[in-house]
Amino acid sequence: MALAFQDYALLDDDDCDARIVAAKAALGSRLVILGHHYQRDEVFKHADFVGDSLKLSRNAAASDAEYIVFCGVHFMAEVADILSRPEQIAILPDLAAGCSMADMANLIKVRQCWQELGQIIDVDNAVTPITYINSAADLKAFCGEHEGIVCTSSNAQKILEWSFAQREKVLFFPDQHLGRNTGYRMGIPMAEMVTWDFTKPMGGLTETQIRDAKIILWNGHCSVHQAFKPEQIDDFLVRYPETQVIAHPEACFEVCEKADFVGSTEYILKTIREAEANSRWLVATELNLVNRLHEECKADGKNVHFMSPTLCMCSTMFRTDPQHLAWILDNLVAGDVVNKITVAPQQAQLAKKALDAMLAIN
Ligand code: 13P
Ligand code: SF4
């Protein structure tokens, strides 16, 4: 019988550490642990590969390991299951580690949107659906079914360019900010990027707005990145005018417009790591990444600051703790798989089509 999580919940972190190290040694090359940049330190340090969503999806696709343990959130483990071979097993240490942004779009509402758009335009010939990788597998399958594609925060511009080469319009979900910020940087006028309010008939848009739009943006957002405000940049620059500002494209338009640099978590890390010694940075992305970068860059005299004065971490990323990691690994050593993530085969096939289209572009 599988070991129960309740026997791990009260273990202290050092005890969990020792168990994780021992289990990794016992499982050897049968196991790979992937860790997203937003994971807390106590978990992050055990990852074999760390990265942003794009890098980790490539790691998952390239892995030969029998067990792919994803220290991230649910949609990432789904991607690992979809891209890995059938005999490989994707595991999410805590099944409650979801993504609130991914939950803002669901298949029923996206289908309804597609059908309503179809009353005004020839959707199949005029619209390419793009789903941000932060979405459930059935939405990736929807994109596969409709000759669409997946994007991440590091390839959104290339994916939009590819999409406009296929068809004249894009339906972009679930994150309005990534779509808008990327479209704006490509020179698409704001008036041609409309927001589909999924709570209203016809998205709350007029027929003319839909006909004239180049990008139809789903009105989802990330609750973590939504907390960054342009006033926080203004206030900081009054105190430290030499500061360079860098933001994740999930932050709102006004923050990204004021930022000197905009890019994925991997891009943020690279830019600050390669920056001049003694430079000062204000960063709009998740707290664990920023704290780690601050510690890493201190030696060069770099100052890395978190943009929001109020605490702002991704609470679902935080759910993966050493206790859950130790629990699932000890079970694997004992020959039991817990928290396996499985995408239904037909859905996985269509979702893989949309993911492979993305991976072929980079
Ligand atoms: P990236 O790591 O791809 O930049 O994405 C950030 C994110 O929100 C993951 O959920
Ligand atoms: Fe989702 Fe935002 Fe957390 Fe990323 S930071 S996993 S988008 S809730």
mmCIF file of C-alpha atoms and ligand atoms in Angstrom:
data_model
loop_
_atom_site.group_PDB
_atom_site.id
_atom_site.type_symbol
_atom_site.label_atom_id
_atom_site.label_comp_id
_atom_site.label_asym_id
_atom_site.label_seq_id
_atom_site.Cartn_x
_atom_site.Cartn_y
_atom_site.Cartn_z
ATOM 1 C CA MET A 1 0.000 0.000 0.000
ATOM 2 C CA ALA A 2 1.267 3.475 -0.865
ATOM 3 C CA LEU A 3 2.759 5.609 1.915
ATOM 4 C CA ALA A 4 0.263 8.197 3.175
ATOM 5 C CA PHE A 5 0.970 11.926 2.950
ATOM 6 C CA GLN A 6 -0.293 12.433 6.498
ATOM 7 C CA ASP A 7 2.855 10.680 7.731
ATOM 8 C CA TYR A 8 4.994 13.288 5.942
ATOM 9 C CA ALA A 9 3.012 16.467 6.622
ATOM 10 C CA LEU A 10 4.700 17.178 9.956
ATOM 11 C CA LEU A 11 8.263 16.163 9.048
ATOM 12 C CA ASP A 12 10.738 19.007 9.312
ATOM 13 C CA ASP A 13 12.516 20.276 6.206
ATOM 14 C CA ASP A 14 15.890 18.724 7.147
ATOM 15 C CA ASP A 15 14.322 15.302 7.498
ATOM 16 C CA CYS A 16 12.610 15.745 4.122
ATOM 17 C CA ASP A 17 15.901 16.894 2.571
ATOM 18 C CA ALA A 18 17.657 13.732 3.679
ATOM 19 C CA ARG A 19 14.824 11.569 2.318
ATOM 20 C CA ILE A 20 14.791 13.413 -1.017
ATOM 21 C CA VAL A 21 18.561 13.054 -1.447
ATOM 22 C CA ALA A 22 18.408 9.334 -0.567
ATOM 23 C CA ALA A 23 15.468 8.686 -2.904
ATOM 24 C CA LYS A 24 17.179 10.515 -5.777
ATOM 25 C CA ALA A 25 20.279 8.355 -5.266
ATOM 26 C CA ALA A 26 18.172 5.176 -5.163
ATOM 27 C CA LEU A 27 16.207 6.044 -8.312
ATOM 28 C CA GLY A 28 19.201 7.373 -10.272
ATOM 29 C CA SER A 29 18.524 7.930 -13.981
ATOM 30 C CA ARG A 30 14.978 6.544 -13.629
ATOM 31 C CA LEU A 31 14.005 9.934 -12.179
ATOM 32 C CA VAL A 32 14.218 13.513 -13.382
ATOM 33 C CA ILE A 33 13.012 16.470 -11.305
ATOM 34 C CA LEU A 34 12.043 19.617 -13.224
ATOM 35 C CA GLY A 35 11.730 22.877 -11.270
ATOM 36 C CA HIS A 36 10.131 26.135 -12.359
ATOM 37 C CA HIS A 37 11.885 29.392 -11.403
ATOM 38 C CA TYR A 38 9.017 30.282 -9.037
ATOM 39 C CA GLN A 39 9.577 27.282 -6.783
ATOM 40 C CA ARG A 40 10.678 27.968 -3.230
ATOM 41 C CA ASP A 41 14.359 27.396 -2.394
ATOM 42 C CA GLU A 42 13.768 24.248 -0.316
ATOM 43 C CA VAL A 43 12.352 22.514 -3.416
ATOM 44 C CA PHE A 44 14.252 24.343 -6.179
ATOM 45 C CA LYS A 45 17.614 23.059 -4.929
ATOM 46 C CA HIS A 46 16.573 19.444 -5.613
ATOM 47 C CA ALA A 47 15.671 20.026 -9.285
ATOM 48 C CA ASP A 48 17.842 18.398 -11.974
ATOM 49 C CA PHE A 49 16.735 21.037 -14.484
ATOM 50 C CA VAL A 50 15.343 24.498 -13.784
ATOM 51 C CA GLY A 51 13.837 26.901 -16.273
ATOM 52 C CA ASP A 52 10.901 28.784 -17.690
ATOM 53 C CA SER A 53 7.889 27.043 -19.198
ATOM 54 C CA LEU A 54 9.467 26.695 -22.653
ATOM 55 C CA LYS A 55 12.777 25.329 -21.422
ATOM 56 C CA LEU A 56 11.085 22.866 -19.083
ATOM 57 C CA SER A 57 8.712 21.621 -21.784
ATOM 58 C CA ARG A 58 11.781 20.912 -23.936
ATOM 59 C CA ASN A 59 13.402 19.120 -20.989
ATOM 60 C CA ALA A 60 10.266 17.013 -20.563
ATOM 61 C CA ALA A 61 10.196 16.125 -24.273
ATOM 62 C CA ALA A 62 13.896 15.186 -24.278
ATOM 63 C CA SER A 63 13.925 13.203 -21.041
ATOM 64 C CA ASP A 64 14.531 9.453 -20.997
ATOM 65 C CA ALA A 65 13.603 9.125 -17.325
ATOM 66 C CA GLU A 66 10.848 6.752 -16.293
ATOM 67 C CA TYR A 67 9.493 9.305 -13.787
ATOM 68 C CA ILE A 68 9.233 13.028 -14.580
ATOM 69 C CA VAL A 69 8.484 14.851 -11.332
ATOM 70 C CA PHE A 70 7.334 18.388 -12.085
ATOM 71 C CA CYS A 71 7.883 20.916 -9.337
ATOM 72 C CA GLY A 72 5.649 23.536 -10.863
ATOM 73 C CA VAL A 73 1.914 23.705 -11.448
ATOM 74 C CA HIS A 74 -0.672 21.357 -12.930
ATOM 75 C CA PHE A 75 -0.582 22.491 -16.577
ATOM 76 C CA MET A 76 3.217 21.947 -16.615
ATOM 77 C CA ALA A 77 2.873 18.323 -15.500
ATOM 78 C CA GLU A 78 0.181 17.851 -18.165
ATOM 79 C CA VAL A 79 2.616 19.161 -20.785
ATOM 80 C CA ALA A 80 5.238 16.705 -19.504
ATOM 81 C CA ASP A 81 2.733 13.846 -19.864
ATOM 82 C CA ILE A 82 1.734 14.939 -23.373
ATOM 83 C CA LEU A 83 5.303 15.360 -24.644
ATOM 84 C CA SER A 84 6.819 12.284 -23.037
ATOM 85 C CA ARG A 85 6.589 8.721 -24.304
ATOM 86 C CA PRO A 86 3.596 6.584 -23.184
ATOM 87 C CA GLU A 87 5.680 4.490 -20.769
ATOM 88 C CA GLN A 88 7.011 7.585 -18.953
ATOM 89 C CA ILE A 89 5.105 8.876 -15.940
ATOM 90 C CA ALA A 90 4.528 12.558 -15.109
ATOM 91 C CA ILE A 91 4.007 13.378 -11.437
ATOM 92 C CA LEU A 92 2.894 16.564 -9.671
ATOM 93 C CA PRO A 93 3.925 16.503 -5.978
ATOM 94 C CA ASP A 94 0.776 18.340 -4.803
ATOM 95 C CA LEU A 95 -2.331 17.934 -6.963
ATOM 96 C CA ALA A 96 -3.695 21.208 -5.599
ATOM 97 C CA ALA A 97 -0.880 23.173 -7.278
ATOM 98 C CA GLY A 98 -2.948 24.762 -10.035
ATOM 99 C CA CYS A 99 -2.689 28.097 -11.841
ATOM 100 C CA SER A 100 -5.406 30.672 -11.262
ATOM 101 C CA MET A 101 -4.809 32.175 -14.688
ATOM 102 C CA ALA A 102 -5.186 28.810 -16.421
ATOM 103 C CA ASP A 103 -8.532 28.424 -14.639
ATOM 104 C CA MET A 104 -9.829 31.652 -16.193
ATOM 105 C CA ALA A 105 -10.487 29.923 -19.501
ATOM 106 C CA ASN A 106 -12.295 26.647 -19.949
ATOM 107 C CA LEU A 107 -13.311 24.594 -22.960
ATOM 108 C CA ILE A 108 -17.026 25.346 -22.728
ATOM 109 C CA LYS A 109 -16.486 29.098 -22.722
ATOM 110 C CA VAL A 110 -13.827 29.006 -25.429
ATOM 111 C CA ARG A 111 -16.107 26.884 -27.636
ATOM 112 C CA GLN A 112 -18.915 29.354 -27.018
ATOM 113 C CA CYS A 113 -16.631 32.233 -27.982
ATOM 114 C CA TRP A 114 -15.580 30.393 -31.168
ATOM 115 C CA GLN A 115 -19.200 29.734 -32.057
ATOM 116 C CA GLU A 116 -20.225 33.362 -31.401
ATOM 117 C CA LEU A 117 -17.310 34.700 -33.432
ATOM 118 C CA GLY A 118 -18.453 32.305 -36.155
ATOM 119 C CA GLN A 119 -21.741 34.211 -36.408
ATOM 120 C CA ILE A 120 -19.787 37.258 -37.607
ATOM 121 C CA ILE A 121 -16.619 36.011 -39.295
ATOM 122 C CA ASP A 122 -15.462 32.816 -40.999
ATOM 123 C CA VAL A 123 -13.535 31.578 -37.947
ATOM 124 C CA ASP A 124 -11.986 28.511 -39.571
ATOM 125 C CA ASN A 125 -10.393 30.533 -42.338
ATOM 126 C CA ALA A 126 -9.862 33.847 -40.533
ATOM 127 C CA VAL A 127 -8.799 33.025 -36.947
ATOM 128 C CA THR A 128 -5.863 31.127 -35.447
ATOM 129 C CA PRO A 129 -6.458 30.136 -31.821
ATOM 130 C CA ILE A 130 -3.363 30.548 -29.617
ATOM 131 C CA THR A 131 -3.326 29.273 -26.088
ATOM 132 C CA TYR A 132 -0.698 30.387 -23.619
ATOM 133 C CA ILE A 133 0.947 27.264 -22.194
ATOM 134 C CA ASN A 134 -0.676 28.273 -18.869
ATOM 135 C CA SER A 135 -3.897 26.476 -19.785
ATOM 136 C CA ALA A 136 -5.563 23.104 -19.376
ATOM 137 C CA ALA A 137 -4.769 20.293 -21.822
ATOM 138 C CA ASP A 138 -8.262 20.411 -23.367
ATOM 139 C CA LEU A 139 -7.635 24.011 -24.493
ATOM 140 C CA LYS A 140 -4.361 22.967 -26.094
ATOM 141 C CA ALA A 141 -6.350 20.192 -27.795
ATOM 142 C CA PHE A 142 -8.858 22.810 -28.996
ATOM 143 C CA CYS A 143 -5.975 24.659 -30.633
ATOM 144 C CA GLY A 144 -4.677 21.445 -32.185
ATOM 145 C CA GLU A 145 -8.151 20.729 -33.563
ATOM 146 C CA HIS A 146 -8.452 24.209 -35.104
ATOM 147 C CA GLU A 147 -4.960 24.449 -36.653
ATOM 148 C CA GLY A 148 -3.836 26.636 -33.776
ATOM 149 C CA ILE A 149 -0.800 26.636 -31.565
ATOM 150 C CA VAL A 150 0.579 27.030 -28.035
ATOM 151 C CA CYS A 151 2.890 29.849 -26.928
ATOM 152 C CA THR A 152 4.955 30.659 -23.856
ATOM 153 C CA SER A 153 6.074 34.018 -22.549
ATOM 154 C CA SER A 154 9.441 33.618 -24.270
ATOM 155 C CA ASN A 155 8.193 32.845 -27.776
ATOM 156 C CA ALA A 156 4.879 34.763 -27.942
ATOM 157 C CA GLN A 157 6.086 37.155 -30.656
ATOM 158 C CA LYS A 158 7.346 34.372 -32.938
ATOM 159 C CA ILE A 159 4.096 32.479 -32.428
ATOM 160 C CA LEU A 160 2.007 35.539 -33.269
ATOM 161 C CA GLU A 161 4.100 36.109 -36.413
ATOM 162 C CA TRP A 162 3.587 32.468 -37.404
ATOM 163 C CA SER A 163 -0.153 32.788 -36.763
ATOM 164 C CA PHE A 164 -0.554 35.924 -38.861
ATOM 165 C CA ALA A 165 1.196 34.101 -41.703
ATOM 166 C CA GLN A 166 -1.607 31.468 -41.488
ATOM 167 C CA ARG A 167 -4.689 33.639 -41.002
ATOM 168 C CA GLU A 168 -5.566 37.314 -40.545
ATOM 169 C CA LYS A 169 -6.780 37.181 -36.908
ATOM 170 C CA VAL A 170 -5.825 35.551 -33.630
ATOM 171 C CA LEU A 171 -7.919 34.461 -30.655
ATOM 172 C CA PHE A 172 -5.488 34.573 -27.720
ATOM 173 C CA PHE A 173 -6.264 32.964 -24.353
ATOM 174 C CA PRO A 174 -6.217 32.950 -21.352
ATOM 175 C CA ASP A 175 -3.816 35.859 -20.603
ATOM 176 C CA GLN A 176 -4.868 39.196 -22.062
ATOM 177 C CA HIS A 177 -1.657 40.903 -20.874
ATOM 178 C CA LEU A 178 0.807 38.606 -22.634
ATOM 179 C CA GLY A 179 -1.223 38.960 -25.840
ATOM 180 C CA ARG A 180 -1.581 42.739 -25.592
ATOM 181 C CA ASN A 181 1.998 43.446 -24.515
ATOM 182 C CA THR A 182 3.385 41.269 -27.295
ATOM 183 C CA GLY A 183 1.026 42.629 -29.946
ATOM 184 C CA TYR A 184 1.862 46.224 -28.956
ATOM 185 C CA ARG A 185 5.596 45.572 -29.268
ATOM 186 C CA MET A 186 4.922 44.170 -32.754
ATOM 187 C CA GLY A 187 3.278 47.452 -33.724
ATOM 188 C CA ILE A 188 -0.348 46.306 -33.683
ATOM 189 C CA PRO A 189 -2.542 49.324 -32.843
ATOM 190 C CA MET A 190 -4.407 49.101 -29.525
ATOM 191 C CA ALA A 191 -7.728 49.574 -31.348
ATOM 192 C CA GLU A 192 -7.064 46.320 -33.227
ATOM 193 C CA MET A 193 -6.601 44.363 -29.994
ATOM 194 C CA VAL A 194 -10.002 43.891 -28.362
ATOM 195 C CA THR A 195 -10.801 42.130 -25.086
ATOM 196 C CA TRP A 196 -13.326 39.305 -25.063
ATOM 197 C CA ASP A 197 -15.296 39.473 -21.814
ATOM 198 C CA PHE A 198 -16.377 35.849 -21.395
ATOM 199 C CA THR A 199 -19.164 36.859 -18.990
ATOM 200 C CA LYS A 200 -21.019 38.809 -21.701
ATOM 201 C CA PRO A 201 -22.840 37.780 -24.878
ATOM 202 C CA MET A 202 -20.536 38.216 -27.878
ATOM 203 C CA GLY A 203 -17.726 39.002 -25.443
ATOM 204 C CA GLY A 204 -19.234 42.456 -24.897
ATOM 205 C CA LEU A 205 -17.938 43.470 -28.354
ATOM 206 C CA THR A 206 -19.697 45.024 -31.330
ATOM 207 C CA GLU A 207 -19.736 43.409 -34.751
ATOM 208 C CA THR A 208 -17.458 46.169 -36.060
ATOM 209 C CA GLN A 209 -14.938 45.660 -33.242
ATOM 210 C CA ILE A 210 -14.771 41.941 -34.044
ATOM 211 C CA ARG A 211 -14.452 42.510 -37.791
ATOM 212 C CA ASP A 212 -11.690 45.121 -37.305
ATOM 213 C CA ALA A 213 -9.716 43.215 -34.647
ATOM 214 C CA LYS A 214 -6.380 41.562 -35.355
ATOM 215 C CA ILE A 215 -6.122 40.033 -31.874
ATOM 216 C CA ILE A 216 -9.083 39.019 -29.745
ATOM 217 C CA LEU A 217 -7.767 38.809 -26.182
ATOM 218 C CA TRP A 218 -9.426 36.619 -23.573
ATOM 219 C CA ASN A 219 -9.869 38.681 -20.411
ATOM 220 C CA GLY A 220 -7.872 36.380 -18.127
ATOM 221 C CA HIS A 221 -4.922 37.497 -16.039
ATOM 222 C CA CYS A 222 -2.385 36.305 -13.479
ATOM 223 C CA SER A 223 -3.333 37.391 -9.986
ATOM 224 C CA VAL A 224 0.342 37.555 -8.999
ATOM 225 C CA HIS A 225 1.487 39.799 -11.858
ATOM 226 C CA GLN A 226 -1.692 41.869 -11.640
ATOM 227 C CA ALA A 227 -0.369 43.212 -8.315
ATOM 228 C CA PHE A 228 2.392 45.236 -10.009
ATOM 229 C CA LYS A 229 1.378 48.849 -10.651
ATOM 230 C CA PRO A 230 2.945 51.699 -12.656
ATOM 231 C CA GLU A 231 2.922 53.925 -9.529
ATOM 232 C CA GLN A 232 5.292 51.455 -7.859
ATOM 233 C CA ILE A 233 7.798 52.167 -10.644
ATOM 234 C CA ASP A 234 7.308 55.939 -10.351
ATOM 235 C CA ASP A 235 7.796 55.876 -6.568
ATOM 236 C CA PHE A 236 10.914 53.758 -6.811
ATOM 237 C CA LEU A 237 12.475 55.918 -9.532
ATOM 238 C CA VAL A 238 12.084 59.012 -7.341
ATOM 239 C CA ARG A 239 14.293 57.329 -4.737
ATOM 240 C CA TYR A 240 16.693 55.551 -7.135
ATOM 241 C CA PRO A 241 16.590 57.252 -10.569
ATOM 242 C CA GLU A 242 19.407 55.059 -11.946
ATOM 243 C CA THR A 243 17.207 51.928 -11.674
ATOM 244 C CA GLN A 244 16.490 49.719 -14.663
ATOM 245 C CA VAL A 245 13.023 48.203 -14.695
ATOM 246 C CA ILE A 246 12.286 44.703 -15.977
ATOM 247 C CA ALA A 247 8.855 43.048 -16.137
ATOM 248 C CA HIS A 248 7.312 39.724 -17.026
ATOM 249 C CA PRO A 249 4.791 40.144 -19.900
ATOM 250 C CA GLU A 250 2.000 38.841 -17.639
ATOM 251 C CA ALA A 251 2.208 42.248 -15.917
ATOM 252 C CA CYS A 252 -0.316 44.834 -17.145
ATOM 253 C CA PHE A 253 0.262 47.086 -20.161
ATOM 254 C CA GLU A 254 1.019 50.202 -18.089
ATOM 255 C CA VAL A 255 3.785 48.406 -16.151
ATOM 256 C CA CYS A 256 5.319 46.870 -19.290
ATOM 257 C CA GLU A 257 5.187 50.228 -21.076
ATOM 258 C CA LYS A 258 7.225 51.830 -18.292
ATOM 259 C CA ALA A 259 9.686 48.931 -18.104
ATOM 260 C CA ASP A 260 13.079 49.061 -19.844
ATOM 261 C CA PHE A 261 12.948 45.321 -20.536
ATOM 262 C CA VAL A 262 10.067 42.842 -20.837
ATOM 263 C CA GLY A 263 10.467 39.077 -21.022
ATOM 264 C CA SER A 264 10.012 35.604 -19.573
ATOM 265 C CA THR A 265 11.489 34.409 -16.290
ATOM 266 C CA GLU A 266 14.490 32.973 -18.146
ATOM 267 C CA TYR A 267 14.993 36.315 -19.940
ATOM 268 C CA ILE A 268 14.783 38.260 -16.670
ATOM 269 C CA LEU A 269 17.435 36.041 -15.081
ATOM 270 C CA LYS A 270 19.745 36.270 -18.100
ATOM 271 C CA THR A 271 19.399 40.047 -18.439
ATOM 272 C CA ILE A 272 20.228 40.769 -14.805
ATOM 273 C CA ARG A 273 22.977 38.145 -14.576
ATOM 274 C CA GLU A 274 24.673 39.717 -17.604
ATOM 275 C CA ALA A 275 24.146 43.321 -16.446
ATOM 276 C CA GLU A 276 26.924 45.622 -15.270
ATOM 277 C CA ALA A 277 28.210 45.247 -11.726
ATOM 278 C CA ASN A 278 26.651 47.673 -9.231
ATOM 279 C CA SER A 279 23.537 48.188 -11.371
ATOM 280 C CA ARG A 280 20.120 48.507 -9.720
ATOM 281 C CA TRP A 281 17.034 46.598 -10.878
ATOM 282 C CA LEU A 282 13.338 46.743 -10.117
ATOM 283 C CA VAL A 283 11.671 43.472 -11.082
ATOM 284 C CA ALA A 284 8.022 42.648 -11.753
ATOM 285 C CA THR A 285 7.754 38.908 -11.396
ATOM 286 C CA GLU A 286 7.269 36.308 -8.683
ATOM 287 C CA LEU A 287 8.939 36.785 -5.304
ATOM 288 C CA ASN A 288 10.910 33.521 -5.006
ATOM 289 C CA LEU A 289 12.711 34.197 -8.284
ATOM 290 C CA VAL A 290 13.482 37.796 -7.287
ATOM 291 C CA ASN A 291 14.759 36.873 -3.818
ATOM 292 C CA ARG A 292 17.059 34.203 -5.257
ATOM 293 C CA LEU A 293 18.380 36.585 -7.903
ATOM 294 C CA HIS A 294 18.967 39.256 -5.274
ATOM 295 C CA GLU A 295 21.094 36.836 -3.231
ATOM 296 C CA GLU A 296 22.973 35.595 -6.287
ATOM 297 C CA CYS A 297 23.811 39.086 -7.585
ATOM 298 C CA LYS A 298 24.814 40.673 -4.265
ATOM 299 C CA ALA A 299 28.436 39.668 -4.762
ATOM 300 C CA ASP A 300 28.624 41.864 -7.913
ATOM 301 C CA GLY A 301 27.207 44.793 -6.015
ATOM 302 C CA LYS A 302 23.961 44.511 -8.010
ATOM 303 C CA ASN A 303 20.776 45.525 -6.242
ATOM 304 C CA VAL A 304 17.737 43.514 -7.262
ATOM 305 C CA HIS A 305 14.425 44.780 -5.857
ATOM 306 C CA PHE A 306 10.934 43.317 -5.937
ATOM 307 C CA MET A 307 8.424 45.765 -7.420
ATOM 308 C CA SER A 308 5.442 45.318 -5.142
ATOM 309 C CA PRO A 309 5.670 46.675 -1.583
ATOM 310 C CA THR A 310 3.137 44.049 -0.485
ATOM 311 C CA LEU A 311 4.087 40.385 -0.453
ATOM 312 C CA CYS A 312 3.381 38.734 -3.764
ATOM 313 C CA MET A 313 4.270 35.104 -4.323
ATOM 314 C CA CYS A 314 2.450 32.529 -6.400
ATOM 315 C CA SER A 315 0.543 30.648 -3.716
ATOM 316 C CA THR A 316 -0.076 27.618 -5.900
ATOM 317 C CA MET A 317 3.596 27.275 -6.877
ATOM 318 C CA PHE A 318 4.271 27.479 -3.132
ATOM 319 C CA ARG A 319 2.173 24.377 -2.467
ATOM 320 C CA THR A 320 4.994 22.129 -3.635
ATOM 321 C CA ASP A 321 6.971 21.752 -0.436
ATOM 322 C CA PRO A 322 9.740 19.368 0.708
ATOM 323 C CA GLN A 323 7.114 17.263 2.509
ATOM 324 C CA HIS A 324 5.200 16.513 -0.729
ATOM 325 C CA LEU A 325 8.411 15.955 -2.681
ATOM 326 C CA ALA A 326 9.783 13.522 -0.069
ATOM 327 C CA TRP A 327 6.426 11.730 0.017
ATOM 328 C CA ILE A 328 6.155 11.106 -3.723
ATOM 329 C CA LEU A 329 9.832 10.107 -4.027
ATOM 330 C CA ASP A 330 9.716 7.649 -1.113
ATOM 331 C CA ASN A 331 6.659 6.104 -2.770
ATOM 332 C CA LEU A 332 8.539 5.737 -6.061
ATOM 333 C CA VAL A 333 11.408 4.005 -4.242
ATOM 334 C CA ALA A 334 8.835 1.651 -2.710
ATOM 335 C CA GLY A 335 7.416 0.968 -6.196
ATOM 336 C CA ASP A 336 4.244 3.059 -5.807
ATOM 337 C CA VAL A 337 3.259 5.925 -8.062
ATOM 338 C CA VAL A 338 1.189 8.670 -6.430
ATOM 339 C CA ASN A 339 -0.085 11.890 -8.015
ATOM 340 C CA LYS A 340 0.322 10.672 -11.580
ATOM 341 C CA ILE A 341 -0.893 13.180 -14.170
ATOM 342 C CA THR A 342 -2.562 11.607 -17.174
ATOM 343 C CA VAL A 343 -4.096 13.390 -20.138
ATOM 344 C CA ALA A 344 -6.678 11.312 -22.025
ATOM 345 C CA PRO A 345 -5.102 9.904 -25.243
ATOM 346 C CA GLN A 346 -7.323 11.641 -27.818
ATOM 347 C CA GLN A 347 -6.975 14.987 -26.048
ATOM 348 C CA ALA A 348 -3.229 14.442 -25.655
ATOM 349 C CA GLN A 349 -2.841 13.754 -29.367
ATOM 350 C CA LEU A 350 -4.497 17.040 -30.376
ATOM 351 C CA ALA A 351 -2.729 18.996 -27.632
ATOM 352 C CA LYS A 352 0.588 17.539 -28.794
ATOM 353 C CA LYS A 353 -0.147 18.771 -32.301
ATOM 354 C CA ALA A 354 -0.412 22.352 -30.980
ATOM 355 C CA LEU A 355 2.639 21.929 -28.728
ATOM 356 C CA ASP A 356 4.734 20.378 -31.509
ATOM 357 C CA ALA A 357 3.773 23.269 -33.796
ATOM 358 C CA MET A 358 5.200 25.609 -31.135
ATOM 359 C CA LEU A 359 8.353 23.563 -30.531
ATOM 360 C CA ALA A 360 9.045 23.448 -34.277
ATOM 361 C CA ILE A 361 9.129 27.249 -34.431
ATOM 362 C CA ASN A 362 11.838 27.886 -31.817
HETATM 363 P P1 13P B 1 7.659 31.632 -17.735
HETATM 364 O O1 13P B 1 8.517 30.926 -16.739
HETATM 365 O O2 13P B 1 7.497 30.817 -18.976
HETATM 366 O O3 13P B 1 8.151 33.011 -18.009
HETATM 367 O O4 13P B 1 6.183 31.747 -17.146
HETATM 368 C C1 13P B 1 5.865 32.302 -15.954
HETATM 369 C C2 13P B 1 4.682 31.714 -15.328
HETATM 370 O O5 13P B 1 3.774 32.348 -14.946
HETATM 371 C C3 13P B 1 4.638 30.302 -15.116
HETATM 372 O O6 13P B 1 3.412 30.028 -14.623
HETATM 373 FE FE1 SF4 B 2 -0.267 30.918 -12.785
HETATM 374 FE FE2 SF4 B 2 0.425 33.415 -12.201
HETATM 375 FE FE3 SF4 B 2 1.231 31.423 -10.625
HETATM 376 FE FE4 SF4 B 2 2.264 31.692 -13.098
HETATM 377 S S1 SF4 B 2 2.485 33.103 -11.384
HETATM 378 S S2 SF4 B 2 1.553 29.807 -12.142
HETATM 379 S S3 SF4 B 2 0.454 32.478 -14.208
HETATM 380 S S4 SF4 B 2 -0.921 32.078 -10.985
#
